[in-house]
GROMACS .gro file of C-alpha atoms in nm:
model
  473
    1MET     CA    1  -7.745   3.624  -2.691
    2ARG     CA    2  -7.591   3.974  -2.722
    3SER     CA    3  -7.862   4.221  -2.839
    4ARG     CA    4  -7.821   4.365  -3.185
    5LEU     CA    5  -7.938   4.698  -3.313
    6LEU     CA    6  -8.095   4.733  -3.659
    7LEU     CA    7  -8.043   5.089  -3.806
    8SER     CA    8  -8.256   5.187  -4.099
    9THR     CA    9  -8.229   5.515  -4.311
   10LYS     CA   10  -8.488   5.648  -4.066
   11HIS     CA   11  -8.271   5.574  -3.769
   12ILE     CA   12  -7.972   5.723  -3.934
   13SER     CA   13  -8.157   6.048  -3.985
   14LEU     CA   14  -8.270   6.047  -3.630
   15LEU     CA   15  -7.911   6.014  -3.516
   16ALA     CA   16  -7.810   6.305  -3.751
   17SER     CA   17  -8.056   6.535  -3.569
   18THR     CA   18  -7.954   6.422  -3.219
   19PRO     CA   19  -7.843   6.711  -2.998
   20ASN     CA   20  -7.467   6.713  -2.901
   21ARG     CA   21  -7.544   6.664  -2.536
   22PHE     CA   22  -7.664   6.308  -2.599
   23TRP     CA   23  -7.370   6.186  -2.783
   24PRO     CA   24  -7.167   6.076  -2.478
   25ALA     CA   25  -7.444   5.834  -2.412
   26ILE     CA   26  -7.450   5.714  -2.775
   27ALA     CA   27  -7.073   5.656  -2.753
   28GLN     CA   28  -7.141   5.385  -2.479
   29TRP     CA   29  -7.248   5.159  -2.785
   30SER     CA   30  -6.879   5.154  -2.894
   31TYR     CA   31  -6.825   4.778  -2.867
   32LYS     CA   32  -7.173   4.656  -2.958
   33SER     CA   33  -7.248   4.491  -3.290
   34VAL     CA   34  -7.446   4.723  -3.516
   35LEU     CA   35  -7.638   4.577  -3.824
   36LEU     CA   36  -7.717   4.804  -4.114
   37ARG     CA   37  -8.003   4.665  -4.318
   38ASN     CA   38  -7.876   4.451  -4.594
   39THR     CA   39  -7.502   4.507  -4.497
   40ARG     CA   40  -7.248   4.307  -4.296
   41PRO     CA   41  -7.185   4.380  -3.922
   42ILE     CA   42  -6.941   4.666  -3.853
   43LEU     CA   43  -6.798   4.809  -3.534
   44ALA     CA   44  -7.035   5.061  -3.384
   45ARG     CA   45  -6.757   5.288  -3.276
   46GLY     CA   46  -6.638   5.337  -3.633
   47PHE     CA   47  -6.984   5.368  -3.772
   48LEU     CA   48  -7.101   5.620  -3.507
   49SER     CA   49  -6.781   5.831  -3.559
   50SER     CA   50  -6.854   5.836  -3.931
   51VAL     CA   51  -7.206   5.953  -3.853
   52ALA     CA   52  -7.080   6.210  -3.614
   53ASN     CA   53  -6.839   6.357  -3.859
   54ASN     CA   54  -7.053   6.346  -4.170
   55LEU     CA   55  -7.418   6.401  -4.051
   56VAL     CA   56  -7.410   6.583  -3.721
   57PRO     CA   57  -7.329   6.951  -3.733
   58GLY     CA   58  -7.115   7.101  -3.458
   59THR     CA   59  -6.976   6.783  -3.321
   60ARG     CA   60  -6.626   6.785  -3.145
   61ASN     CA   61  -6.452   6.603  -3.430
   62LEU     CA   62  -6.590   6.829  -3.693
   63SER     CA   63  -6.501   7.144  -3.507
   64GLU     CA   64  -6.155   7.020  -3.449
   65SER     CA   65  -6.124   6.959  -3.817
   66ASN     CA   66  -6.230   7.297  -3.922
   67SER     CA   67  -6.006   7.473  -3.663
   68SER     CA   68  -5.705   7.275  -3.794
   69LYS     CA   69  -5.757   7.393  -4.151
   70SER     CA   70  -5.576   7.726  -4.073
   71LEU     CA   71  -5.258   7.525  -3.954
   72THR     CA   72  -5.002   7.355  -4.174
   73LEU     CA   73  -4.971   6.978  -4.159
   74GLU     CA   74  -4.637   6.999  -3.977
   75GLU     CA   75  -4.802   7.242  -3.720
   76GLN     CA   76  -5.077   6.990  -3.669
   77ILE     CA   77  -4.839   6.706  -3.646
   78PRO     CA   78  -4.510   6.834  -3.490
   79ASN     CA   79  -4.332   6.482  -3.524
   80LEU     CA   80  -4.408   6.442  -3.893
   81TYR     CA   81  -4.049   6.495  -4.006
   82ILE     CA   82  -3.844   6.354  -3.713
   83ASP     CA   83  -3.765   6.027  -3.917
   84LYS     CA   84  -3.449   6.033  -4.135
   85LEU     CA   85  -3.403   5.743  -4.380
   86PRO     CA   86  -3.076   5.557  -4.320
   87GLU     CA   87  -2.776   5.568  -4.541
   88GLY     CA   88  -2.821   5.333  -4.843
   89SER     CA   89  -3.187   5.327  -4.833
   90GLU     CA   90  -3.203   5.460  -5.186
   91THR     CA   91  -3.055   5.127  -5.305
   92THR     CA   92  -3.290   4.901  -5.109
   93PRO     CA   93  -3.355   4.600  -5.342
   94ASP     CA   94  -3.733   4.578  -5.279
   95GLY     CA   95  -3.797   4.940  -5.181
   96TYR     CA   96  -3.873   4.860  -4.819
   97VAL     CA   97  -3.686   4.967  -4.505
   98THR     CA   98  -3.710   4.803  -4.164
   99ALA     CA   99  -3.732   4.988  -3.832
  100SER     CA  100  -3.814   4.941  -3.472
  101PHE     CA  101  -3.953   5.166  -3.186
  102TYR     CA  102  -4.095   5.132  -2.837
  103SER     CA  103  -4.223   5.359  -2.575
  104PHE     CA  104  -4.350   5.319  -2.219
  105PHE     CA  105  -4.673   5.508  -2.127
  106ASN     CA  106  -5.011   5.426  -2.003
  107ILE     CA  107  -5.289   5.297  -2.227
  108GLU     CA  108  -5.622   5.220  -2.070
  109SER     CA  109  -5.701   4.850  -2.104
  110LYS     CA  110  -6.046   4.926  -2.249
  111SER     CA  111  -5.869   5.114  -2.550
  112LEU     CA  112  -5.640   4.833  -2.645
  113VAL     CA  113  -5.880   4.645  -2.875
  114GLN     CA  114  -5.968   4.970  -3.068
  115LEU     CA  115  -5.597   5.053  -3.083
  116ARG     CA  116  -5.519   4.722  -3.237
  117TYR     CA  117  -5.783   4.776  -3.504
  118ASP     CA  118  -5.658   5.122  -3.577
  119LEU     CA  119  -5.304   5.001  -3.632
  120LEU     CA  120  -5.423   4.705  -3.852
  121SER     CA  121  -5.624   4.954  -4.062
  122MET     CA  122  -5.320   5.163  -4.170
  123ASN     CA  123  -5.286   4.984  -4.501
  124THR     CA  124  -5.657   5.027  -4.558
  125HIS     CA  125  -5.615   5.407  -4.536
  126LEU     CA  126  -5.315   5.409  -4.771
  127ASP     CA  127  -5.515   5.188  -5.026
  128LYS     CA  128  -5.818   5.409  -5.005
  129VAL     CA  129  -5.620   5.732  -5.074
  130SER     CA  130  -5.423   5.571  -5.360
  131THR     CA  131  -5.731   5.415  -5.526
  132ARG     CA  132  -5.961   5.718  -5.487
  133TYR     CA  133  -5.716   5.988  -5.597
  134LYS     CA  134  -5.484   5.786  -5.819
  135ILE     CA  135  -5.174   5.929  -5.649
  136GLY     CA  136  -4.878   5.803  -5.470
  137PRO     CA  137  -4.680   5.928  -5.167
  138GLN     CA  138  -4.455   6.138  -5.381
  139ASP     CA  139  -4.755   6.376  -5.451
  140PRO     CA  140  -4.750   6.688  -5.243
  141GLN     CA  141  -5.122   6.642  -5.157
  142PHE     CA  142  -5.086   6.278  -5.049
  143LEU     CA  143  -5.027   6.344  -4.674
  144THR     CA  144  -5.315   6.601  -4.660
  145LEU     CA  145  -5.556   6.361  -4.831
  146LEU     CA  146  -5.451   6.082  -4.603
  147LYS     CA  147  -5.514   6.279  -4.292
  148ALA     CA  148  -5.859   6.382  -4.432
  149GLN     CA  149  -5.936   6.014  -4.511
  150ILE     CA  150  -5.846   5.916  -4.149
  151GLU     CA  151  -6.061   6.198  -4.014
  152LYS     CA  152  -6.352   6.096  -4.232
  153ASP     CA  153  -6.325   5.727  -4.154
  154PRO     CA  154  -6.102   5.666  -3.843
  155HIS     CA  155  -6.200   5.320  -3.779
  156PRO     CA  156  -6.260   5.133  -4.116
  157TYR     CA  157  -6.384   4.775  -4.121
  158VAL     CA  158  -6.092   4.519  -4.058
  159SER     CA  159  -6.147   4.167  -4.195
  160PHE     CA  160  -5.969   3.868  -4.049
  161SER     CA  161  -6.106   3.632  -4.288
  162ILE     CA  162  -6.039   3.780  -4.635
  163PRO     CA  163  -5.693   3.658  -4.757
  164ILE     CA  164  -5.430   3.941  -4.822
  165LYS     CA  165  -5.366   3.906  -5.196
  166LYS     CA  166  -5.082   4.168  -5.234
  167ILE     CA  167  -4.783   4.278  -5.043
  168GLN     CA  168  -4.877   4.537  -4.779
  169ILE     CA  169  -4.718   4.881  -4.778
  170VAL     CA  170  -4.680   4.835  -4.397
  171THR     CA  171  -4.574   4.497  -4.258
  172GLY     CA  172  -4.438   4.388  -3.928
  173ARG     CA  173  -4.510   4.288  -3.572
  174ILE     CA  174  -4.645   4.527  -3.317
  175TYR     CA  175  -4.720   4.456  -2.954
  176VAL     CA  176  -4.965   4.696  -2.745
  177HIS     CA  177  -5.010   4.670  -2.377
  178GLU     CA  178  -5.126   4.889  -2.086
  179LEU     CA  179  -4.766   4.984  -2.049
  180GLY     CA  180  -4.706   5.102  -2.410
  181ILE     CA  181  -4.590   4.981  -2.747
  182ASN     CA  182  -4.312   4.776  -2.898
  183ALA     CA  183  -4.288   4.752  -3.277
  184GLN     CA  184  -4.068   4.600  -3.557
  185VAL     CA  185  -4.200   4.709  -3.889
  186SER     CA  186  -4.102   4.709  -4.252
  187PHE     CA  187  -4.253   4.964  -4.497
  188ASP     CA  188  -4.214   5.110  -4.832
  189LYS     CA  189  -3.959   5.377  -4.790
  190GLU     CA  190  -4.159   5.629  -4.986
  191TYR     CA  191  -4.414   5.600  -4.719
  192VAL     CA  192  -4.213   5.698  -4.420
  193ARG     CA  193  -4.402   6.027  -4.357
  194ALA     CA  194  -4.732   5.863  -4.422
  195PHE     CA  195  -4.653   5.586  -4.162
  196ARG     CA  196  -4.551   5.856  -3.912
  197LEU     CA  197  -4.872   6.050  -3.976
  198MET     CA  198  -5.090   5.740  -3.929
  199LEU     CA  199  -4.934   5.681  -3.591
  200GLU     CA  200  -4.962   6.035  -3.475
  201THR     CA  201  -5.336   6.042  -3.574
  202ILE     CA  202  -5.420   5.768  -3.330
  203PRO     CA  203  -5.503   5.940  -3.000
  204GLU     CA  204  -5.337   5.685  -2.788
  205LEU     CA  205  -5.004   5.730  -2.972
  206ALA     CA  206  -4.994   6.094  -3.053
  207ASN     CA  207  -4.661   6.247  -2.946
  208LYS     CA  208  -4.550   5.920  -2.779
  209VAL     CA  209  -4.363   5.721  -3.053
  210PRO     CA  210  -3.992   5.814  -3.078
  211ALA     CA  211  -3.798   5.850  -3.391
  212PHE     CA  212  -3.771   5.520  -3.579
  213ASN     CA  213  -3.461   5.315  -3.518
  214PHE     CA  214  -3.381   5.196  -3.882
  215ALA     CA  215  -3.215   4.862  -3.931
  216LEU     CA  216  -2.884   4.809  -4.101
  217ALA     CA  217  -3.030   4.580  -4.385
  218ASN     CA  218  -3.270   4.776  -4.613
  219LYS     CA  219  -3.527   4.526  -4.720
  220ARG     CA  220  -3.870   4.378  -4.617
  221ALA     CA  221  -3.830   4.162  -4.302
  222PHE     CA  222  -4.205   4.059  -4.254
  223LYS     CA  223  -4.469   3.904  -4.487
  224LYS     CA  224  -4.767   4.108  -4.340
  225LEU     CA  225  -4.869   4.314  -4.056
  226HIS     CA  226  -4.950   4.160  -3.716
  227VAL     CA  227  -5.078   4.352  -3.413
  228ARG     CA  228  -5.120   4.176  -3.084
  229ILE     CA  229  -5.227   4.270  -2.737
  230ARG     CA  230  -4.956   4.123  -2.518
  231PRO     CA  231  -4.673   4.225  -2.279
  232LEU     CA  232  -4.408   4.424  -2.453
  233VAL     CA  233  -4.118   4.189  -2.336
  234ALA     CA  234  -4.115   3.862  -2.136
  235ALA     CA  235  -3.949   3.986  -1.833
  236GLY     CA  236  -4.057   3.701  -1.600
  237GLN     CA  237  -4.210   3.941  -1.344
  238ASP     CA  238  -4.489   4.203  -1.305
  239LEU     CA  239  -4.391   4.534  -1.450
  240SER     CA  240  -4.541   4.874  -1.388
  241LEU     CA  241  -4.473   5.237  -1.515
  242ASP     CA  242  -4.347   5.313  -1.157
  243ILE     CA  243  -4.079   5.041  -1.210
  244LEU     CA  244  -4.000   5.154  -1.570
  245ALA     CA  245  -3.962   5.501  -1.452
  246ASN     CA  246  -3.636   5.398  -1.284
  247GLU     CA  247  -3.448   5.447  -1.600
  248PRO     CA  248  -3.085   5.336  -1.663
  249GLU     CA  249  -2.841   5.594  -1.796
  250TYR     CA  250  -2.871   5.594  -2.168
  251LEU     CA  251  -2.555   5.652  -2.377
  252ASP     CA  252  -2.576   5.745  -2.742
  253PRO     CA  253  -2.364   5.546  -2.980
  254SER     CA  254  -2.078   5.785  -2.987
  255GLU     CA  255  -2.050   5.823  -2.610
  256TRP     CA  256  -2.101   5.442  -2.573
  257HIS     CA  257  -1.810   5.391  -2.819
  258ARG     CA  258  -1.592   5.621  -2.619
  259GLN     CA  259  -1.661   5.465  -2.276
  260ILE     CA  260  -1.648   5.107  -2.399
  261ASP     CA  261  -1.327   5.171  -2.581
  262ASN     CA  262  -1.170   5.317  -2.257
  263LEU     CA  263  -1.320   5.014  -2.071
  264GLN     CA  264  -1.153   4.756  -2.311
  265HIS     CA  265  -0.817   4.922  -2.299
  266ASN     CA  266  -0.802   4.994  -1.925
  267THR     CA  267  -1.004   4.742  -1.726
  268LEU     CA  268  -1.096   4.442  -1.935
  269GLN     CA  269  -0.860   4.161  -1.970
  270LYS     CA  270  -0.744   4.061  -2.323
  271GLN     CA  271  -0.943   3.727  -2.319
  272GLY     CA  272  -1.264   3.921  -2.255
  273GLY     CA  273  -1.268   3.843  -1.877
  274ILE     CA  274  -1.328   4.083  -1.599
  275GLN     CA  275  -1.162   4.173  -1.275
  276ASN     CA  276  -1.347   4.062  -0.955
  277ASP     CA  277  -1.339   4.378  -0.751
  278SER     CA  278  -1.668   4.557  -0.720
  279ASP     CA  279  -1.529   4.891  -0.847
  280THR     CA  280  -1.439   4.738  -1.196
  281PRO     CA  281  -1.729   4.795  -1.457
  282VAL     CA  282  -1.869   4.493  -1.633
  283LEU     CA  283  -1.998   4.475  -1.987
  284ILE     CA  284  -2.304   4.241  -2.025
  285ASP     CA  285  -2.460   4.114  -2.337
  286MET     CA  286  -2.839   4.101  -2.252
  287ARG     CA  287  -2.929   3.885  -2.543
  288ASN     CA  288  -2.977   3.506  -2.570
  289ILE     CA  289  -2.694   3.257  -2.628
  290TYR     CA  290  -2.783   3.199  -2.993
  291GLU     CA  291  -2.772   3.577  -3.053
  292ASN     CA  292  -2.431   3.645  -2.921
  293LYS     CA  293  -2.291   3.340  -3.090
  294VAL     CA  294  -2.280   3.529  -3.412
  295GLY     CA  295  -2.187   3.871  -3.288
  296LYS     CA  296  -2.101   4.070  -2.976
  297PHE     CA  297  -1.900   4.364  -2.833
  298VAL     CA  298  -1.545   4.255  -2.762
  299GLY     CA  299  -1.490   4.186  -2.391
  300ALA     CA  300  -1.860   4.139  -2.320
  301GLU     CA  301  -1.981   3.886  -2.065
  302CYS     CA  302  -2.242   3.652  -2.239
  303PRO     CA  303  -2.452   3.458  -1.995
  304ASP     CA  304  -2.539   3.111  -2.111
  305VAL     CA  305  -2.915   3.160  -2.116
  306ASP     CA  306  -3.206   3.098  -2.359
  307THR     CA  307  -3.446   3.369  -2.254
  308PHE     CA  308  -3.456   3.728  -2.138
  309ARG     CA  309  -3.613   3.643  -1.804
  310GLU     CA  310  -3.325   3.405  -1.725
  311GLU     CA  311  -3.080   3.681  -1.816
  312ILE     CA  312  -3.213   3.927  -1.546
  313ASP     CA  313  -3.191   3.648  -1.280
  314VAL     CA  314  -2.833   3.567  -1.379
  315VAL     CA  315  -2.725   3.932  -1.365
  316LYS     CA  316  -2.874   3.966  -1.014
  317LYS     CA  317  -2.693   3.663  -0.888
  318MET     CA  318  -2.364   3.728  -1.046
  319TYR     CA  319  -2.304   4.097  -0.964
  320PRO     CA  320  -2.339   4.305  -0.650
  321LYS     CA  321  -2.549   4.623  -0.641
  322ASP     CA  322  -2.252   4.862  -0.615
  323LYS     CA  323  -2.077   4.716  -0.933
  324PRO     CA  324  -2.095   4.949  -1.240
  325ILE     CA  325  -2.291   4.784  -1.516
  326TYR     CA  326  -2.287   4.844  -1.894
  327MET     CA  327  -2.551   4.648  -2.088
  328TYR     CA  328  -2.667   4.627  -2.454
  329CYS     CA  329  -2.917   4.434  -2.660
  330THR     CA  330  -3.053   4.430  -3.021
  331GLY     CA  331  -3.272   4.738  -3.028
  332GLY     CA  332  -3.274   4.874  -2.674
  333ILE     CA  333  -3.606   4.765  -2.510
  334ARG     CA  334  -3.463   4.472  -2.316
  335CYS     CA  335  -3.199   4.683  -2.156
  336SER     CA  336  -3.450   4.948  -2.085
  337VAL     CA  337  -3.659   4.693  -1.899
  338ALA     CA  338  -3.375   4.522  -1.731
  339GLY     CA  339  -3.202   4.847  -1.641
  340ALA     CA  340  -3.527   4.978  -1.477
  341ILE     CA  341  -3.565   4.652  -1.284
  342LEU     CA  342  -3.206   4.661  -1.149
  343LYS     CA  343  -3.234   5.030  -1.063
  344SER     CA  344  -3.558   4.978  -0.876
  345GLU     CA  345  -3.383   4.696  -0.676
  346GLY     CA  346  -3.103   4.925  -0.569
  347TYR     CA  347  -2.831   4.885  -0.835
  348GLN     CA  348  -2.634   5.205  -0.834
  349SER     CA  349  -2.483   5.244  -1.178
  350VAL     CA  350  -2.652   5.087  -1.481
  351LYS     CA  351  -2.567   5.230  -1.829
  352THR     CA  352  -2.711   5.110  -2.155
  353LEU     CA  353  -2.661   5.172  -2.536
  354ARG     CA  354  -2.950   5.376  -2.659
  355GLY     CA  355  -3.109   5.204  -2.968
  356GLY     CA  356  -2.906   4.887  -2.901
  357VAL     CA  357  -2.667   4.723  -3.160
  358VAL     CA  358  -2.892   4.855  -3.437
  359ALA     CA  359  -2.834   5.215  -3.350
  360TYR     CA  360  -2.456   5.154  -3.306
  361GLY     CA  361  -2.426   4.985  -3.628
  362GLN     CA  362  -2.594   5.281  -3.805
  363TRP     CA  363  -2.354   5.505  -3.631
  364ILE     CA  364  -2.064   5.304  -3.750
  365LYS     CA  365  -2.193   5.312  -4.110
  366GLU     CA  366  -2.237   5.688  -4.107
  367LYS     CA  367  -1.875   5.743  -3.961
  368ASP     CA  368  -1.740   5.521  -4.235
  369ALA     CA  369  -1.932   5.700  -4.508
  370SER     CA  370  -1.855   6.053  -4.386
  371SER     CA  371  -1.519   6.039  -4.227
  372THR     CA  372  -1.167   6.014  -4.381
  373SER     CA  373  -1.060   5.813  -4.076
  374PRO     CA  374  -1.326   5.548  -4.022
  375VAL     CA  375  -1.401   5.431  -3.684
  376GLU     CA  376  -1.319   5.076  -3.585
  377SER     CA  377  -1.633   4.902  -3.470
  378LEU     CA  378  -1.612   4.761  -3.113
  379TYR     CA  379  -1.896   4.521  -3.213
  380VAL     CA  380  -1.792   4.227  -3.425
  381GLY     CA  381  -1.997   3.992  -3.644
  382LEU     CA  382  -2.364   3.985  -3.706
  383ASN     CA  383  -2.657   4.139  -3.515
  384PHE     CA  384  -2.921   3.857  -3.488
  385THR     CA  385  -3.274   3.971  -3.568
  386PHE     CA  386  -3.604   3.813  -3.485
  387ASP     CA  387  -3.753   3.820  -3.841
  388LYS     CA  388  -3.700   3.636  -4.169
  389ARG     CA  389  -3.354   3.794  -4.214
  390LEU     CA  390  -3.218   3.615  -3.890
  391GLY     CA  391  -2.937   3.877  -3.886
  392GLU     CA  392  -2.773   4.192  -4.024
  393ARG     CA  393  -2.408   4.231  -4.070
  394VAL     CA  394  -2.216   4.497  -3.873
  395THR     CA  395  -1.860   4.376  -3.950
  396SER     CA  396  -1.714   4.113  -4.180
  397ASP     CA  397  -1.595   3.900  -3.883
  398VAL     CA  398  -1.732   3.550  -3.866
  399LEU     CA  399  -1.750   3.430  -3.509
  400ALA     CA  400  -1.946   3.101  -3.553
  401HIS     CA  401  -1.919   2.771  -3.747
  402CYS     CA  402  -2.149   2.569  -3.956
  403GLN     CA  403  -2.312   2.323  -3.706
  404GLN     CA  404  -2.304   2.034  -3.961
  405CYS     CA  405  -1.956   2.052  -4.115
  406GLY     CA  406  -1.769   2.295  -3.874
  407GLN     CA  407  -1.662   2.539  -4.139
  408PRO     CA  408  -1.658   2.915  -4.052
  409ASN     CA  409  -2.020   3.046  -4.101
  410ASP     CA  410  -2.268   3.262  -3.920
  411THR     CA  411  -2.583   3.216  -4.136
  412TYR     CA  412  -2.883   3.110  -3.917
  413THR     CA  413  -3.161   2.910  -4.076
  414ASN     CA  414  -3.461   2.707  -3.962
  415CYS     CA  415  -3.496   2.337  -4.053
  416ALA     CA  416  -3.718   2.316  -4.361
  417ASN     CA  417  -3.931   2.044  -4.180
  418LYS     CA  418  -4.175   2.267  -3.996
  419THR     CA  419  -4.234   2.006  -3.733
  420CYS     CA  420  -3.859   2.029  -3.648
  421ASN     CA  421  -3.802   2.402  -3.700
  422LEU     CA  422  -3.460   2.372  -3.549
  423LEU     CA  423  -3.263   2.712  -3.535
  424PHE     CA  424  -2.908   2.639  -3.648
  425ILE     CA  425  -2.611   2.775  -3.839
  426GLN     CA  426  -2.568   2.620  -4.185
  427CYS     CA  427  -2.315   2.682  -4.466
  428PRO     CA  428  -2.427   2.693  -4.831
  429SER     CA  429  -2.280   2.337  -4.909
  430CYS     CA  430  -2.460   2.167  -4.621
  431LYS     CA  431  -2.776   2.357  -4.709
  432THR     CA  432  -2.767   2.192  -5.051
  433GLU     CA  433  -2.645   1.848  -4.918
  434HIS     CA  434  -2.913   1.840  -4.656
  435LEU     CA  435  -3.195   2.005  -4.838
  436ASN     CA  436  -3.199   2.300  -4.599
  437THR     CA  437  -3.273   2.059  -4.307
  438CYS     CA  438  -3.095   1.971  -3.983
  439GLY     CA  439  -2.981   1.649  -4.163
  440SER     CA  440  -3.184   1.397  -3.973
  441LYS     CA  441  -3.347   1.116  -4.178
  442GLU     CA  442  -3.690   1.215  -4.056
  443CYS     CA  443  -3.645   1.567  -4.170
  444ILE     CA  444  -3.508   1.489  -4.498
  445ASP     CA  445  -3.796   1.243  -4.557
  446ALA     CA  446  -4.044   1.515  -4.456
  447VAL     CA  447  -3.925   1.760  -4.712
  448THR     CA  448  -3.889   1.510  -4.990
  449HIS     CA  449  -4.233   1.342  -4.921
  450PRO     CA  450  -4.435   1.615  -4.767
  451HIS     CA  451  -4.766   1.544  -4.588
  452SER     CA  452  -5.053   1.786  -4.584
  453SER     CA  453  -5.162   1.698  -4.223
  454LYS     CA  454  -5.012   1.923  -3.960
  455LYS     CA  455  -4.796   1.756  -3.681
  456PRO     CA  456  -4.684   1.879  -3.345
  457THR     CA  457  -4.321   2.005  -3.317
  458ILE     CA  458  -4.082   1.742  -3.223
  459HIS     CA  459  -3.837   1.960  -3.020
  460SER     CA  460  -3.887   2.173  -2.718
  461TYR     CA  461  -3.804   2.548  -2.732
  462HIS     CA  462  -3.475   2.492  -2.551
  463GLU     CA  463  -3.371   2.209  -2.805
  464ARG     CA  464  -3.476   2.420  -3.098
  465ILE     CA  465  -3.236   2.710  -3.007
  466ARG     CA  466  -2.955   2.478  -2.897
  467PRO     CA  467  -2.902   2.256  -3.208
  468ASP     CA  468  -2.582   2.104  -3.070
  469LEU     CA  469  -2.818   1.903  -2.848
  470VAL     CA  470  -2.989   1.761  -3.148
  471ILE     CA  471  -2.759   1.759  -3.454
  472ASN     CA  472  -2.512   1.448  -3.474
  473HIS     CA  473  -2.669   1.312  -3.156
   0.00000   0.00000   0.00000
């Protein structure tokens, strides 16, 4: 059984008088369980940090805090104001905005668990400041007090058993890995600076998180905050920072628009096909088949694949290494990875849309709002999203059809029968007629006579994202 350390008031006093030279050894207790008398277990690292900051004079953290008092908050955190809220965020129906960001850099594997806890504790920090000082993010002192709260208690207790009873200020899905971070988040728009501050005060993330890539639809897209230690993308092969250093050429939305517009008018055939000579550029949609079914760039090649790892294999088989390649995806990370893989394997010209369809859609919105001559979008339809929105509109074009009645429609839904969970396109009439299910007798019975017991899913992953294999068969 793992040994446990019982700390009484006497022990705490001894720690307070411990010379600084012994603290590196004490820090080795970081991941051991510490029991305070008559209290619940807490992470030793967080407890010891608190002791060091509050009881031990002259420690490194305390001296850093004192030296920073002479600096402004912006001088202490240079990236504090790099995030600009998108057009229309002032009218968001629930006060939330959704954004994504990713970055490739080294994180020591032994730091990942604590990084996960630090990210999960962001809402705790916000709640403590609001509760203790009775102020909100509009107060000029909020950010200063938030930073002080984090310095005082950088690793608060995180419970996985206590139910979350209210809507969190920060929600989303964050993946951390030895190669970096990949995040899709929703947060109250009033807390955009606070959210940035919390990220920047985590040592592993300081000065490594780029400006947020804000979504086109301004509303909360996640129920609560999840942070997982897992690969950033499922590439189907081992990745390293050396491979990812082979970056494709990034084009911002305006330059991408200019080059793709030229490509469409001069080299792509009207039907969206491509010429076969190796000198002619190809435009590739690096998303899955169900994503490009509801929206895409005109003239793009859309491989018939279900996963990202399949997409990379198809590109390698279809195109020679001397063929110029343009590629795009939802938010950019898949093309960053795919482009790096292709470049590392000898592909000569790989260009990608920085920020993906999300950034391009924002650029189109800004041009429409600020220009007397709006730019015609080269992307048509919806941009599929992997959250409860299941898509955000870029243009009014409807490319798909209801998979139950055949009427033009591009609204994705999941079958209300959780054991089916089929992802398919359904119009409002069919949603009412089939009770938001795929229409099978089993699924209609399941939602009209629900059972409390959980059952395994009845479809494989490939069937669930290809409803034509299931509906009406």
